[in-house]
Amino acid sequence: MRTGGGGSGRPRDCLIRANAGRKPPDAGPPNDGPPLGLERGTVALASHHPEWLDAAATELERLEAAFERDGDDGRVLGYEHVGSTAVPGLAAKPILDLLVLVADLEAVISLQPALERLQYERRPNGDVPDRVFFAKGPETDRTHYLSVAPWGSDCHREQVVFRDFLQANPSAAEAYETLKRRLAEGHSDERAAYTDRKEPFVEDILERAASAGFGLEEWP
């Protein structure tokens, strides 16, 4: 499984923690936010920035508002901030990883216009079959990855369980960071190789998480 990059798995408003006075739907993010952006295909890690959590919450709020504006919010079952930027204290590539959860992938037909207004570009899925993948930002400066995935799919379960286990187990998160830093030094221009060499660690964490009872909330 390929992890994207964390929050709780509550449906609909799981990470929408923004204040009521924030700018709505299609307003762009402020320029003074946390450091975000990395060239496609490269690897560079940044120390964890606490504002990544708020930046993800704000982006999820914008997504929900954009879908609501189009009358499609009812198609979305939940939102998640996943990946390393969602694990406090963990170094990460400075790209926010987001999940939009739906009943089935046919919902993408309705959701894609709003995503494109928010400057998300549909991209190939790679080797992740149960999602539709979008990226935000030019190829020289990717800032967000977004996967639309069915609730309960492998993409949903693995990303959330991996995140939740690292959040609950600082020693595992520390070991993951050590591995990532070592791999980043040797594969700074080889994102695929970097990701492939993390796989054994990721699979081990998923097995440990399953044994410890980590899982998803019930269908909303």
XYZ file of C-alpha atoms in Angstrom:
220
model
C 0.000 0.000 0.000
C 1.137 3.524 -0.659
C 0.496 6.030 2.035
C -0.185 9.603 1.165
C 0.601 11.541 3.964
C -3.358 12.542 9.392
C -6.676 13.634 11.645
C -9.439 11.510 13.084
C -11.698 9.443 10.884
C -14.980 11.192 11.626
C -17.338 11.580 8.669
C -18.245 14.859 7.008
C -16.540 17.404 9.270
C -13.715 15.298 10.695
C -11.073 17.984 10.349
C -13.146 21.053 9.626
C -12.023 23.007 12.658
C -11.912 26.452 11.107
C -13.535 29.500 12.616
C -16.757 30.857 11.160
C -15.126 34.025 9.862
C -12.790 32.382 7.378
C -13.024 33.097 3.675
C -15.397 30.749 1.858
C -15.110 28.234 -0.958
C -13.053 29.461 -3.826
C -10.903 32.005 -2.030
C -7.231 31.068 -2.340
C -5.085 30.169 0.654
C -3.118 32.963 2.332
C 0.466 33.491 1.249
C 1.743 33.576 4.827
C 0.780 29.999 5.709
C 3.112 27.096 6.492
C 5.779 26.081 3.969
C 4.236 23.984 1.205
C 5.433 22.946 -2.234
C 7.763 20.405 -3.813
C 8.757 19.605 -7.386
C 7.045 16.553 -8.814
C 9.190 13.422 -8.660
C 11.641 14.779 -6.086
C 12.051 14.091 -2.377
C 12.845 16.677 0.293
C 11.711 16.526 3.893
C 10.783 19.449 6.110
C 10.550 19.379 9.881
C 6.944 19.181 11.007
C 5.149 22.517 10.902
C 2.216 22.769 13.369
C 0.283 24.967 10.941
C 0.040 22.104 8.456
C -2.897 20.797 10.496
C -4.767 24.101 10.280
C -3.900 24.496 6.587
C -5.393 21.074 5.875
C -8.514 21.877 7.903
C -8.949 25.113 5.949
C -8.560 23.328 2.615
C -11.088 20.675 3.622
C -13.510 23.427 4.563
C -13.031 25.022 1.146
C -13.682 21.683 -0.544
C -16.869 21.100 1.420
C -18.115 24.601 0.630
C -17.341 24.195 -3.086
C -19.211 20.875 -3.243
C -22.133 22.412 -1.343
C -22.244 25.325 -3.774
C -22.649 22.819 -6.630
C -25.269 20.828 -4.716
C -22.940 17.834 -4.502
C -22.027 17.867 -0.808
C -24.455 15.018 -0.203
C -22.226 12.764 -2.288
C -19.344 13.162 0.165
C -19.313 10.899 3.220
C -16.207 12.243 4.886
C -12.956 14.176 4.666
C -9.530 13.210 6.008
C -6.094 14.770 6.323
C -3.632 11.889 5.989
C 0.067 11.326 5.425
C 3.005 12.579 7.412
C 1.872 16.212 7.549
C -1.029 14.944 9.671
C 1.216 13.395 12.345
C 2.406 16.012 14.860
C 6.180 16.112 15.153
C 6.855 13.968 12.061
C 9.050 15.324 9.262
C 7.309 15.245 5.886
C 7.444 16.250 2.276
C 5.774 19.700 2.330
C 2.663 18.533 0.486
C -0.747 18.120 2.156
C -2.416 14.751 1.534
C -6.211 14.799 1.632
C -8.969 12.195 1.238
C -12.502 12.863 0.013
C -14.662 9.839 0.797
C -17.639 8.816 -1.310
C -20.002 5.863 -1.686
C -18.548 4.964 -5.096
C -16.188 6.503 -7.624
C -19.000 7.537 -9.963
C -19.311 10.568 -7.680
C -16.110 11.941 -9.227
C -18.059 12.966 -12.328
C -20.050 15.422 -10.215
C -17.220 16.495 -7.916
C -14.545 17.167 -10.538
C -15.823 20.603 -11.705
C -15.531 21.980 -8.164
C -12.089 20.433 -7.784
C -10.948 22.020 -11.018
C -12.219 25.422 -9.839
C -10.039 24.967 -6.786
C -7.096 24.300 -9.134
C -6.880 20.525 -8.680
C -5.700 18.618 -11.743
C -6.729 15.013 -12.320
C -3.692 12.756 -12.560
C -3.026 9.040 -13.213
C -3.740 6.779 -10.247
C -0.381 5.030 -10.271
C -0.786 1.604 -8.700
C -3.672 2.562 -6.387
C -6.795 1.093 -8.041
C -9.527 2.251 -5.634
C -9.171 6.006 -5.927
C -9.176 8.941 -8.335
C -6.129 11.123 -7.809
C -5.758 14.912 -8.108
C -2.783 17.219 -7.588
C -2.691 20.952 -6.896
C 0.089 23.308 -7.884
C 2.379 23.340 -10.932
C 4.711 20.376 -11.487
C 7.555 22.471 -10.125
C 5.668 23.230 -6.890
C 3.047 20.649 -5.882
C 1.270 21.714 -2.681
C -1.669 19.284 -2.288
C -2.478 15.706 -3.208
C -6.115 14.671 -3.064
C -7.594 11.198 -3.450
C -11.304 10.575 -3.950
C -11.913 7.060 -2.607
C -14.871 4.896 -1.577
C -15.625 4.694 2.125
C -14.120 1.477 3.473
C -11.814 0.926 0.484
C -8.209 -0.165 0.949
C -7.106 3.367 0.102
C -9.308 4.773 2.877
C -8.520 2.130 5.490
C -4.768 1.965 4.986
C -4.200 5.714 4.937
C -6.291 6.357 8.056
C -5.024 3.357 10.038
C -1.389 4.137 9.227
C -1.852 7.749 10.298
C -3.747 6.904 13.474
C -1.163 4.326 14.562
C 1.711 6.786 14.124
C -0.198 9.467 16.005
C -0.738 7.058 18.905
C 2.796 5.576 18.889
C 5.560 8.200 18.936
C 8.308 5.560 18.836
C 6.907 4.199 15.558
C 6.689 7.732 14.150
C 10.303 8.371 15.176
C 11.439 5.163 13.454
C 9.516 6.164 10.333
C 11.175 9.565 10.265
C 14.622 8.001 10.624
C 13.907 5.724 7.666
C 12.496 8.564 5.557
C 15.479 10.816 6.176
C 17.912 8.059 5.212
C 15.985 7.256 2.033
C 15.572 10.926 1.125
C 19.349 11.391 1.198
C 19.828 8.599 -1.315
C 16.792 9.202 -3.535
C 16.254 12.962 -3.654
C 15.416 12.791 -7.384
C 13.780 9.352 -7.329
C 10.355 9.640 -5.697
C 9.246 6.177 -6.885
C 12.328 4.470 -5.438
C 11.918 6.388 -2.177
C 8.297 5.243 -1.901
C 9.068 1.625 -2.839
C 11.744 1.328 -0.169
C 9.324 2.479 2.519
C 6.876 -0.306 1.713
C 8.188 -2.991 4.109
C 7.982 -0.536 7.016
C 4.491 0.572 6.004
C 3.250 -3.004 5.722
C 4.694 -3.834 9.140
C 2.921 -0.837 10.698
C -0.377 -1.852 9.104
C -0.026 -5.358 10.534
C 0.794 -4.002 13.985
C -2.132 -1.591 13.775
C -4.546 -4.375 12.833
C -3.324 -6.498 15.754
C -3.815 -3.516 18.073
C -7.407 -3.015 16.902
C -7.014 0.081 14.774
C -9.715 0.430 12.126
C -12.325 2.669 10.549
C -15.473 4.142 11.974
C -18.746 2.681 10.800
C -20.342 3.814 7.538
C -21.958 7.189 8.264
